[in-house]
CSV table of C-alpha atoms and ligand atoms in Angstrom, one decimal:
chain,number,residue,atom,x,y,z
A,1,MET,CA,0.1,-0.1,0.0
A,2,THR,CA,1.5,3.2,-1.0
A,3,ALA,CA,0.2,6.3,1.0
A,4,ALA,CA,-1.5,9.0,-0.6
A,5,ALA,CA,0.7,11.9,-1.9
A,6,VAL,CA,-1.9,14.5,-0.6
A,7,GLU,CA,-4.5,13.9,2.1
A,8,ALA,CA,-6.6,16.9,3.2
A,9,ARG,CA,-9.5,16.2,5.6
A,10,GLY,CA,-11.7,19.3,6.3
A,11,LEU,CA,-9.4,22.2,5.5
A,12,ARG,CA,-11.0,25.5,6.5
A,13,ARG,CA,-9.7,28.8,5.8
A,14,ALA,CA,-11.4,32.5,6.0
A,15,PHE,CA,-9.5,35.7,5.2
A,16,GLY,CA,-11.5,38.2,7.8
A,17,SER,CA,-15.3,37.7,7.6
A,18,VAL,CA,-14.9,35.9,4.1
A,19,SER,CA,-14.8,32.2,4.2
A,20,VAL,CA,-13.1,30.6,1.0
A,21,LEU,CA,-12.6,26.9,2.2
A,22,GLU,CA,-15.4,25.4,3.9
A,23,GLY,CA,-14.0,22.1,4.6
A,24,VAL,CA,-12.2,20.7,1.7
A,25,ASP,CA,-11.3,16.7,1.4
A,26,LEU,CA,-8.9,15.9,-1.2
A,27,THR,CA,-6.9,12.6,-1.7
A,28,ILE,CA,-4.0,12.7,-4.4
A,29,ALA,CA,-2.7,9.4,-5.5
A,30,PRO,CA,1.2,9.3,-5.8
A,31,GLY,CA,2.3,9.2,-9.6
A,32,SER,CA,-1.0,10.7,-10.7
A,33,VAL,CA,-1.8,14.2,-12.3
A,34,HIS,CA,-4.8,15.8,-10.2
A,35,ALA,CA,-6.6,19.3,-11.7
A,36,LEU,CA,-8.3,21.0,-9.1
A,37,LEU,CA,-10.7,22.8,-11.2
A,38,GLY,CA,-12.4,26.1,-10.2
A,39,SER,CA,-13.6,29.5,-11.3
A,40,ASN,CA,-11.6,32.7,-10.5
A,41,GLY,CA,-11.8,33.1,-6.7
A,42,ALA,CA,-12.8,29.9,-6.2
A,43,GLY,CA,-10.0,29.4,-3.4
A,44,LYS,CA,-7.6,27.2,-5.5
A,45,THR,CA,-4.5,29.3,-4.6
A,46,THR,CA,-5.5,29.4,-1.0
A,47,LEU,CA,-5.7,25.6,-0.8
A,48,ILE,CA,-2.2,25.3,-3.0
A,49,ARG,CA,-0.6,27.6,-0.4
A,50,ILE,CA,-1.9,25.7,2.7
A,51,LEU,CA,-0.5,22.5,1.4
A,52,ALA,CA,2.5,24.0,0.8
A,53,THR,CA,2.9,25.5,4.0
A,54,LEU,CA,3.1,29.3,3.1
A,55,ILE,CA,-0.6,30.0,5.2
A,56,ARG,CA,-2.2,28.1,7.7
A,57,ALA,CA,-5.9,26.5,7.7
A,58,ASP,CA,-8.0,27.5,10.2
A,59,ALA,CA,-9.0,23.9,10.7
A,60,GLY,CA,-8.6,20.5,9.3
A,61,THR,CA,-5.3,18.4,8.6
A,62,ALA,CA,-3.4,18.0,5.5
A,63,LEU,CA,-0.7,15.5,4.9
A,64,VAL,CA,1.9,16.0,2.1
A,65,ALA,CA,4.0,13.4,0.9
A,66,GLY,CA,3.3,11.6,4.3
A,67,HIS,CA,4.3,15.0,6.5
A,68,ASP,CA,1.8,17.0,8.1
A,69,VAL,CA,1.7,20.3,6.9
A,70,ARG,CA,1.2,22.1,10.4
A,71,THR,CA,3.9,20.3,12.8
A,72,ALA,CA,6.4,19.2,10.0
A,73,ALA,CA,6.5,22.0,7.9
A,74,ALA,CA,10.4,21.8,7.0
A,75,GLU,CA,9.8,18.1,5.8
A,76,VAL,CA,7.1,19.2,3.6
A,77,ARG,CA,8.9,21.9,2.0
A,78,ALA,CA,11.7,19.6,1.1
A,79,ALA,CA,9.2,17.2,-0.7
A,80,ILE,CA,7.5,19.8,-2.8
A,81,SER,CA,7.9,22.4,-5.3
A,82,LEU,CA,5.6,25.2,-6.4
A,83,THR,CA,5.5,27.2,-9.6
A,84,GLY,CA,2.6,30.1,-10.1
A,85,GLN,CA,1.5,32.3,-12.7
A,86,PHE,CA,4.8,34.6,-11.8
A,87,THR,CA,7.9,32.4,-12.5
A,88,ALA,CA,10.8,32.1,-10.6
A,89,VAL,CA,12.9,32.8,-13.6
A,90,ASP,CA,15.7,35.1,-13.7
A,91,ASP,CA,15.5,37.4,-16.9
A,92,ILE,CA,19.0,38.5,-16.8
A,93,LEU,CA,20.5,35.0,-16.8
A,94,THR,CA,20.6,32.3,-19.5
A,95,GLY,CA,18.0,29.3,-19.2
A,96,ARG,CA,20.7,27.2,-18.3
A,97,GLU,CA,22.1,29.6,-15.7
A,98,ASN,CA,18.7,29.7,-14.1
A,99,LEU,CA,19.0,26.0,-13.9
A,100,ALA,CA,22.6,25.8,-12.6
A,101,PHE,CA,21.5,28.4,-10.1
A,102,VAL,CA,18.9,26.6,-8.5
A,103,ALA,CA,20.8,22.9,-8.6
A,104,ARG,CA,23.7,24.9,-6.6
A,105,LEU,CA,21.2,26.2,-4.2
A,106,ARG,CA,20.0,22.8,-3.8
A,107,HIS,CA,23.5,21.3,-3.3
A,108,LEU,CA,23.6,19.0,-6.5
A,109,ALA,CA,27.0,17.6,-7.1
A,110,ASP,CA,27.0,18.7,-10.8
A,111,PRO,CA,24.7,21.9,-11.5
A,112,GLY,CA,25.9,21.9,-15.0
A,113,ALA,CA,25.1,18.9,-15.9
A,114,GLU,CA,21.7,18.6,-14.2
A,115,ALA,CA,21.0,21.9,-16.1
A,116,ASP,CA,21.8,20.0,-19.4
A,117,ARG,CA,19.9,17.3,-18.8
A,118,LEU,CA,16.4,19.6,-17.8
A,119,LEU,CA,17.3,21.7,-20.9
A,120,ALA,CA,17.0,18.5,-23.3
A,121,ARG,CA,14.0,17.3,-21.3
A,122,PHE,CA,12.1,20.4,-21.9
A,123,ALA,CA,13.2,21.2,-25.4
A,124,LEU,CA,15.1,24.1,-24.5
A,125,THR,CA,18.7,23.3,-25.6
A,126,GLU,CA,18.9,25.4,-28.4
A,127,ALA,CA,17.7,28.3,-26.0
A,128,GLY,CA,19.9,27.4,-23.0
A,129,ASN,CA,22.5,30.1,-23.9
A,130,ARG,CA,20.0,32.6,-24.4
A,131,ARG,CA,19.1,35.4,-21.7
A,132,ALA,CA,15.5,34.2,-20.3
A,133,GLY,CA,14.2,37.6,-20.9
A,134,THR,CA,14.2,36.9,-24.6
A,135,TYR,CA,12.1,33.8,-24.3
A,136,SER,CA,8.5,33.5,-25.4
A,137,GLY,CA,5.8,32.8,-22.7
A,138,GLY,CA,5.7,29.1,-23.4
A,139,MET,CA,9.4,28.9,-23.2
A,140,ARG,CA,9.3,30.9,-19.6
A,141,ARG,CA,6.9,28.6,-18.1
A,142,ARG,CA,8.6,25.5,-19.4
A,143,LEU,CA,11.9,26.7,-17.8
A,144,ASP,CA,10.0,27.1,-14.5
A,145,ILE,CA,8.5,23.8,-14.4
A,146,ALA,CA,12.0,22.7,-15.0
A,147,MET,CA,13.7,24.7,-12.3
A,148,SER,CA,10.9,23.1,-10.0
A,149,LEU,CA,11.8,19.8,-10.9
A,150,ILE,CA,15.5,20.0,-9.4
A,151,GLY,CA,15.9,18.1,-6.4
A,152,ASP,CA,13.3,15.4,-7.4
A,153,PRO,CA,10.2,16.6,-5.6
A,154,ALA,CA,7.7,14.2,-4.8
A,155,VAL,CA,4.9,16.6,-5.4
A,156,ILE,CA,4.8,19.3,-7.4
A,157,PHE,CA,2.0,22.2,-7.4
A,158,LEU,CA,1.3,24.2,-10.6
A,159,ASP,CA,-0.8,26.9,-10.0
A,160,GLU,CA,-2.7,27.9,-13.2
A,161,PRO,CA,0.6,26.9,-15.2
A,162,THR,CA,-1.0,28.4,-18.4
A,163,THR,CA,-3.3,31.5,-17.4
A,164,GLY,CA,-2.0,34.3,-19.5
A,165,LEU,CA,-0.5,32.0,-22.1
A,166,ASP,CA,-1.2,32.0,-26.1
A,167,PRO,CA,-2.7,28.9,-27.4
A,168,GLN,CA,0.7,27.8,-28.9
A,169,ALA,CA,2.5,28.4,-25.4
A,170,ARG,CA,-0.4,26.6,-23.8
A,171,LEU,CA,0.3,23.5,-26.0
A,172,GLU,CA,4.1,23.6,-25.0
A,173,VAL,CA,3.4,23.8,-21.3
A,174,TRP,CA,0.9,20.9,-21.7
A,175,ALA,CA,3.7,18.9,-23.3
A,176,ALA,CA,5.7,19.8,-20.0
A,177,VAL,CA,3.2,18.4,-17.6
A,178,ARG,CA,2.8,15.2,-19.8
A,179,GLU,CA,6.7,15.0,-19.3
A,180,LEU,CA,6.4,15.3,-15.7
A,181,ALA,CA,3.5,12.7,-15.5
A,182,ALA,CA,5.5,10.2,-17.6
A,183,SER,CA,8.1,10.2,-15.2
A,184,GLY,CA,6.2,9.5,-12.2
A,185,THR,CA,6.1,12.7,-10.4
A,186,THR,CA,2.8,13.6,-8.6
A,187,VAL,CA,1.3,16.7,-10.1
A,188,LEU,CA,-1.5,19.0,-8.8
A,189,LEU,CA,-2.4,21.7,-11.1
A,190,THR,CA,-5.0,24.2,-10.8
A,191,THR,CA,-6.8,25.7,-13.5
A,192,GLN,CA,-9.9,27.2,-14.7
A,193,ALA,CA,-9.9,25.7,-18.2
A,194,LEU,CA,-12.3,22.6,-18.4
A,195,ASP,CA,-10.3,21.6,-21.6
A,196,GLU,CA,-7.0,21.5,-19.6
A,197,ALA,CA,-8.2,19.4,-16.9
A,198,GLU,CA,-9.8,17.0,-19.5
A,199,GLN,CA,-6.4,17.0,-21.6
A,200,LEU,CA,-3.8,16.4,-18.8
A,201,ALA,CA,-5.5,14.9,-15.5
A,202,ASP,CA,-6.3,11.4,-14.3
A,203,ARG,CA,-8.8,13.1,-11.7
A,204,ILE,CA,-10.1,15.9,-11.5
A,205,SER,CA,-11.7,17.8,-8.4
A,206,ILE,CA,-14.1,20.7,-8.9
A,207,LEU,CA,-13.8,23.4,-6.2
A,208,HIS,CA,-16.8,25.4,-5.7
A,209,HIS,CA,-18.3,27.7,-3.0
A,210,GLY,CA,-15.4,26.3,-0.5
A,211,ARG,CA,-16.1,22.7,-0.9
A,212,ILE,CA,-14.6,19.8,-3.3
A,213,ILE,CA,-18.4,19.0,-5.0
A,214,VAL,CA,-17.2,16.4,-7.4
A,215,ASP,CA,-14.0,14.2,-7.5
A,216,GLY,CA,-13.2,11.7,-10.0
A,217,SER,CA,-11.8,10.4,-13.2
A,218,LEU,CA,-12.9,12.2,-16.3
A,219,ALA,CA,-14.9,8.8,-17.2
A,220,GLU,CA,-16.7,9.0,-13.8
A,221,LEU,CA,-17.4,12.5,-14.1
A,222,LYS,CA,-19.1,12.1,-17.6
A,223,ARG,CA,-21.2,9.4,-16.0
A,224,LEU,CA,-22.7,12.0,-13.8
A,225,LEU,CA,-24.5,13.3,-16.9
A,226,PRO,CA,-26.2,10.7,-19.2
A,227,PRO,CA,-25.0,10.8,-22.8
A,228,ALA,CA,-27.7,12.9,-24.9
A,229,THR,CA,-28.8,10.8,-27.5
A,230,VAL,CA,-29.3,12.9,-30.8
A,231,GLU,CA,-30.8,11.0,-33.7
A,232,TYR,CA,-28.3,8.1,-34.1
A,233,VAL,CA,-25.4,9.5,-32.8
A,234,GLU,CA,-24.6,9.3,-29.4
A,235,LYS,CA,-23.1,12.5,-27.8
A,236,GLN,CA,-20.8,12.4,-24.7
A,237,PRO,CA,-21.4,15.4,-22.3
A,238,SER,CA,-18.2,17.5,-22.1
A,239,LEU,CA,-16.3,18.4,-19.0
A,240,GLU,CA,-17.9,21.9,-19.7
A,241,GLU,CA,-21.4,20.6,-19.4
A,242,ILE,CA,-20.5,18.4,-16.3
A,243,PHE,CA,-19.3,21.7,-14.7
A,244,PHE,CA,-22.1,23.7,-15.5
A,245,ALA,CA,-24.4,20.9,-14.3
A,246,VAL,CA,-22.7,20.4,-11.0
A,247,THR,CA,-22.3,23.9,-10.1
A,248,GLY,CA,-25.7,24.8,-11.2
A,249,GLU,CA,-24.3,27.7,-13.2
A,250,ASN,CA,-25.2,28.6,-16.8
A,251,PRO,CA,-22.6,30.7,-18.9
A,252,THR,CA,-25.2,31.6,-21.0
A,253,THR,CA,-27.8,32.8,-18.6
A,254,GLU,CA,-25.2,34.9,-16.8
A,255,ARG,CA,-23.8,36.5,-19.8
A,256,GLU,CA,-27.4,37.5,-20.4
A,257,ALA,CA,-28.2,38.6,-16.8
A,258,ALA,CA,-24.9,40.9,-17.3
A,259,ALA,CA,-26.1,42.4,-20.5
B,1,ADP,N1,-4.3,37.1,1.5
B,1,ADP,C1,-5.8,37.3,1.3
B,1,ADP,N2,-6.5,38.4,2.2
B,1,ADP,C2,-7.7,38.5,1.9
B,1,ADP,N3,-8.3,37.7,1.0
B,1,ADP,C3,-7.8,36.9,0.2
B,1,ADP,C4,-6.6,36.4,0.4
B,1,ADP,N4,-6.3,35.5,-0.5
B,1,ADP,C5,-7.2,35.0,-1.1
B,1,ADP,N5,-8.2,36.0,-0.6
B,1,ADP,C6,-9.8,36.0,-1.2
B,1,ADP,O1,-10.0,34.5,-1.2
B,1,ADP,C7,-10.5,34.1,-2.3
B,1,ADP,C8,-10.2,33.0,-3.1
B,1,ADP,O2,-8.8,33.3,-3.7
B,1,ADP,P1,-7.8,32.3,-4.3
B,1,ADP,O3,-7.6,31.0,-3.4
B,1,ADP,O4,-6.8,33.1,-4.9
B,1,ADP,O5,-8.9,31.8,-5.4
B,1,ADP,P2,-8.2,31.1,-7.0
B,1,ADP,O6,-7.0,31.0,-6.9
B,1,ADP,O7,-9.4,30.0,-7.1
B,1,ADP,O8,-8.6,32.1,-8.0
B,1,ADP,C9,-10.9,35.4,-3.2
B,1,ADP,O9,-12.2,36.2,-2.9
B,1,ADP,C10,-9.8,36.3,-2.8
B,1,ADP,O10,-10.2,37.7,-2.8
B,2,MG,MG1,-5.3,31.3,-7.9
């Protein structure tokens, strides 16, 4: 039996009088890619920050890589990496120097070799000796993901890794996430994009009004809605249709109401 990579029970967190998380339960299997799907302001970053020991929950428990975020924060931090929308990439340094810098911080024996290995893995070898400031959005995000892998963290948190990227860059980041998944790293990624969860995740949790209201594989989520039969063609519900069905929100009526 392998322990869960993340095991959260009853997490609650408020900011002042605003209650953001109202009892979040989340289990993530080791080696899986788990998408936390939620609208802007749903509390995705708050949950990630609790799991990464950056802020504390008001109530509830969470184990990450087997360590309690409250009582063993140092062990949790040693086992994880976190990348967000705003990257840790230094524009003045080349891609290779960025990687080697982190490798030195983590006391790796051969930082240059680690940098070259990661440049190759994330298709950045040709750009490796250029300043990161000249990189496209997708290249920067790939470099950031590569940097977060140094030291082999057991669990990697990607907080909205493709928000703000153009479609091409988005595909590049998807390839990088698939590369992580293939190597067996546990990934928790947050996203507002239904297609992203559909494309990348083994399991999907939907965070809505402070709770995980649905959790399952894409196939399980699709079973929540019966397929609509049109003429002779069976149409499977899209994740988007499931999302709006379970959250009770209809994008069309909301747009109309706003108009
Ligand atoms: N440090 C903070 N102080 C006050 N309110 C916060 C703070 N961090 C987040 N919030 C509020 O909590 C809610 C959830 O935010 P967040 O976790 O960033 O959502 P998401 O990442 O899903 O967009 C939002 O209403 C946000 O304004
Ligand atoms: Mg966020």
